[in-house]
Amino acid sequence: MRFRQVHLDFHTSEAIPLIGASFKKEQFQEMLQLGHVDSITIFSKCHHGWAYHPSEANEIHPGLSFDLLGAQIEAAHEIGVKTPVYLSGGLDERLARRHPEWLIRDFDAATTWTKGYNVPGYHELCLNSPYLDVLLSQVRETLSRYDADSLFIDIVGVRECYCHTCMEVARNEGKDRRDKAALRSIWERTYATYTAKVRETVEAVKPGLPVFHNSGHITRGRRDLARMNSHLEVESLPTGGGGYDHFPLSARYAGTLGMDYLGMTGKFHTAWGEFGGYKHPNALRYEAALSLANGARVSIGDQLHPSGLMDEATYALIGEAYREVESKQEWCTATRSVADVALLTLEATGVHPKAQIEEGATPGSDAGAIRMLLEGNFLFDVVDLESNFSAYRAIILPDYVPVGEELRFKLEEYIRQGGKLLATGWSGLDEQGERYVLDLGVKHEGLNPYRPDYFRPLFQPGKLGKAAFVFYSQGQRISLSGGTELGRREDPYFNRDENRFCSHLHTPNSETYGGPGMVESASGIYIAWNVFDDYSTKGSLILKETVLFALNRLLPDKTLVTSLPAQGVVTLQEQREENRLINHLLYVSPVRRGDGIEVIEDIIPLQDTKVSITTDRNVASVYLAPQMTPLLYQQDSGVVSYSVPVLECHQMVVIAFES
């Protein structure tokens, strides 16, 4: 897998003529070189269902008069650029219109992706239908005829489907179509069968060829699904709705799976399918650097014009980012993350069943936790139930983690070995929500009757003063049971409702003691509110200061300490074969414009960013990469300290050890 990939979308309607008429090998090559591209994903078949080459397994686009795929592969390979080949899997609008009986249907028998045919858009096909054999024949033909360097199949995954084929299977197996949990096994089996048959087809033609099945998301906690791929491509377009926190959440999990992976962003101002949209070069520089800092390689999405002419403005833009990536690759190969903290992701554990009944919300706890960890400059991974907990010094159970017997045993063993927990909200309660199955130094007294209520810390919360702070999220009523109180709950006078209210928003603090709100024990620290979910929606500073105080108390000698401001990102990657650590420092300030679009334009350099790293190895040198500029450093009592004179967007610092 290369470092500097372009994903060249080419979803082109049959209503457009003269497809590829302006394609020229020399111009294609010039643009790849301008963009410093070393791999480009090109199309065999698009979402509209057309092939971009002569085909018996498919139909060539009616506006295309030559073998465009073959010409692109020849041109790229001639200049040493790899060519993964793309086939649209779940979408094939040509066949969707000819075979509507092959389409995925929702519970009400409506089509998915696009509802019906009265609005423009694609319609997703069921891989439990005869369409699978058609797709496999297209894969076989493409790989037999073309020198593909890997295979990318798009719009696939475990899909809920109530089409007549899936429902016939359900009837034969005695499953009730109203029972989604029972039908899940059919949908899982459909996807597993598809990936197995693709692998079988590939091995018969090109043994060992890498294959990636793109569902748009790497499901945390589903390692079985991840391993149906040869590698991972983490799709994350910050301007497409996910923002700049989305990629770190996905990447910090993907990096724990032991698979090569890349981060896929786009050159677009918004999202896929946008013609004539361009990011500021600084945005693409930052997004590429963010991939490197998280141990990933980079892919940038583009969309080829129907004429086949590569857009010079796009490849000049991509080249701004990839020129830097090319200079940094040496320090980004064969790395592994160094982390003190593990976030046990809710996507893997599921939401506490009692919390689902009481609150009925889709929590943003993972996102809130990621934001706090990034702003607090902690070294962290995102983990699932299969992860090795002993690799981390502290584990976060964010807000809603149900602790069954297997997880309880694993966590208790972790605590016995000296590990610490930060548990919040519902986390740690039994399934009935009545008692804590872990010894967190507290006793459960029930669901807190007041919301919102107030937290009065018994410590200095960062730069905030002494006060009682409003916490908006649902809280648990607790009493001490062997723990030490770090902060107290205070009740409002009453809950705001139709019978009584006060002021514009919520009821003021009555200063009545409502029990402990934050407790320390031998196991770690427990906070009695859903603080991470609250932070994802409200972003209150006191929430972050409370969590950062807890983590710093649990980690008195963190691996890394830095003066980097809250909007920065810091990671530490180890290159074992090179006997060195790579400290990545990033700093930009995205601004929100329009309807939820985060934009990066100006990058303000930071001066004299200080870093200290705890290590038991003797340091031979510290230098900036790729500049190769030596840095002054001190090593004393197992801590190496240095200062980065100027940080502009992204800077790597190499800590090389004595042999």
PDB file of N, CA and C in Angstrom, residues 15 30-31 41 67 217 230 398 416 439 474 500 578 655:
ATOM      1  N   ALA A  15     -26.515  10.017 -19.806  1.00  0.00           N
ATOM      2  CA  ALA A  15     -27.058  11.181 -20.514  1.00  0.00           C
ATOM      3  C   ALA A  15     -25.956  12.131 -20.985  1.00  0.00           C
ATOM      4  N   GLU A  30       1.115  13.906 -16.348  1.00  0.00           N
ATOM      5  CA  GLU A  30       1.569  15.197 -15.837  1.00  0.00           C
ATOM      6  C   GLU A  30       0.826  15.590 -14.564  1.00  0.00           C
ATOM      7  N   MET A  31      -0.472  15.314 -14.527  1.00  0.00           N
ATOM      8  CA  MET A  31      -1.257  15.677 -13.347  1.00  0.00           C
ATOM      9  C   MET A  31      -0.879  14.794 -12.152  1.00  0.00           C
ATOM     10  N   THR A  41      -6.780   5.170  -7.560  1.00  0.00           N
ATOM     11  CA  THR A  41      -7.882   4.218  -7.709  1.00  0.00           C
ATOM     12  C   THR A  41      -8.740   4.655  -8.885  1.00  0.00           C
ATOM     13  N   ASP A  67     -11.078   1.975 -24.570  1.00  0.00           N
ATOM     14  CA  ASP A  67     -10.802   1.338 -23.282  1.00  0.00           C
ATOM     15  C   ASP A  67     -10.131   2.352 -22.352  1.00  0.00           C
ATOM     16  N   HIS A 217     -17.551   3.066   6.854  1.00  0.00           N
ATOM     17  CA  HIS A 217     -17.262   3.163   8.289  1.00  0.00           C
ATOM     18  C   HIS A 217     -16.626   1.861   8.744  1.00  0.00           C
ATOM     19  N   SER A 230      -8.158  -6.861   3.175  1.00  0.00           N
ATOM     20  CA  SER A 230      -6.704  -7.009   3.222  1.00  0.00           C
ATOM     21  C   SER A 230      -6.056  -5.853   3.971  1.00  0.00           C
ATOM     22  N   PRO A 398     -17.008   5.228  29.105  1.00  0.00           N
ATOM     23  CA  PRO A 398     -17.725   6.487  28.895  1.00  0.00           C
ATOM     24  C   PRO A 398     -19.250   6.379  29.011  1.00  0.00           C
ATOM     25  N   ARG A 416      -6.398  -5.364  39.354  1.00  0.00           N
ATOM     26  CA  ARG A 416      -5.468  -6.103  40.223  1.00  0.00           C
ATOM     27  C   ARG A 416      -4.023  -5.904  39.776  1.00  0.00           C
ATOM     28  N   ASP A 439     -16.141  -2.326  41.999  1.00  0.00           N
ATOM     29  CA  ASP A 439     -15.959  -1.561  43.232  1.00  0.00           C
ATOM     30  C   ASP A 439     -15.389  -0.192  42.873  1.00  0.00           C
ATOM     31  N   GLN A 474     -28.031  13.516  32.496  1.00  0.00           N
ATOM     32  CA  GLN A 474     -28.614  12.680  33.541  1.00  0.00           C
ATOM     33  C   GLN A 474     -27.529  12.223  34.514  1.00  0.00           C
ATOM     34  N   ARG A 500     -44.195  24.811  37.454  1.00  0.00           N
ATOM     35  CA  ARG A 500     -43.360  25.836  38.051  1.00  0.00           C
ATOM     36  C   ARG A 500     -42.046  25.934  37.289  1.00  0.00           C
ATOM     37  N   GLU A 578      13.786   1.130  13.714  1.00  0.00           N
ATOM     38  CA  GLU A 578      14.736   2.249  13.617  1.00  0.00           C
ATOM     39  C   GLU A 578      15.213   2.710  14.988  1.00  0.00           C
ATOM     40  N   ILE A 655      13.091  11.252  18.298  1.00  0.00           N
ATOM     41  CA  ILE A 655      13.908  10.953  19.473  1.00  0.00           C
ATOM     42  C   ILE A 655      14.630   9.641  19.172  1.00  0.00           C
TER      43      ILE A 655
END
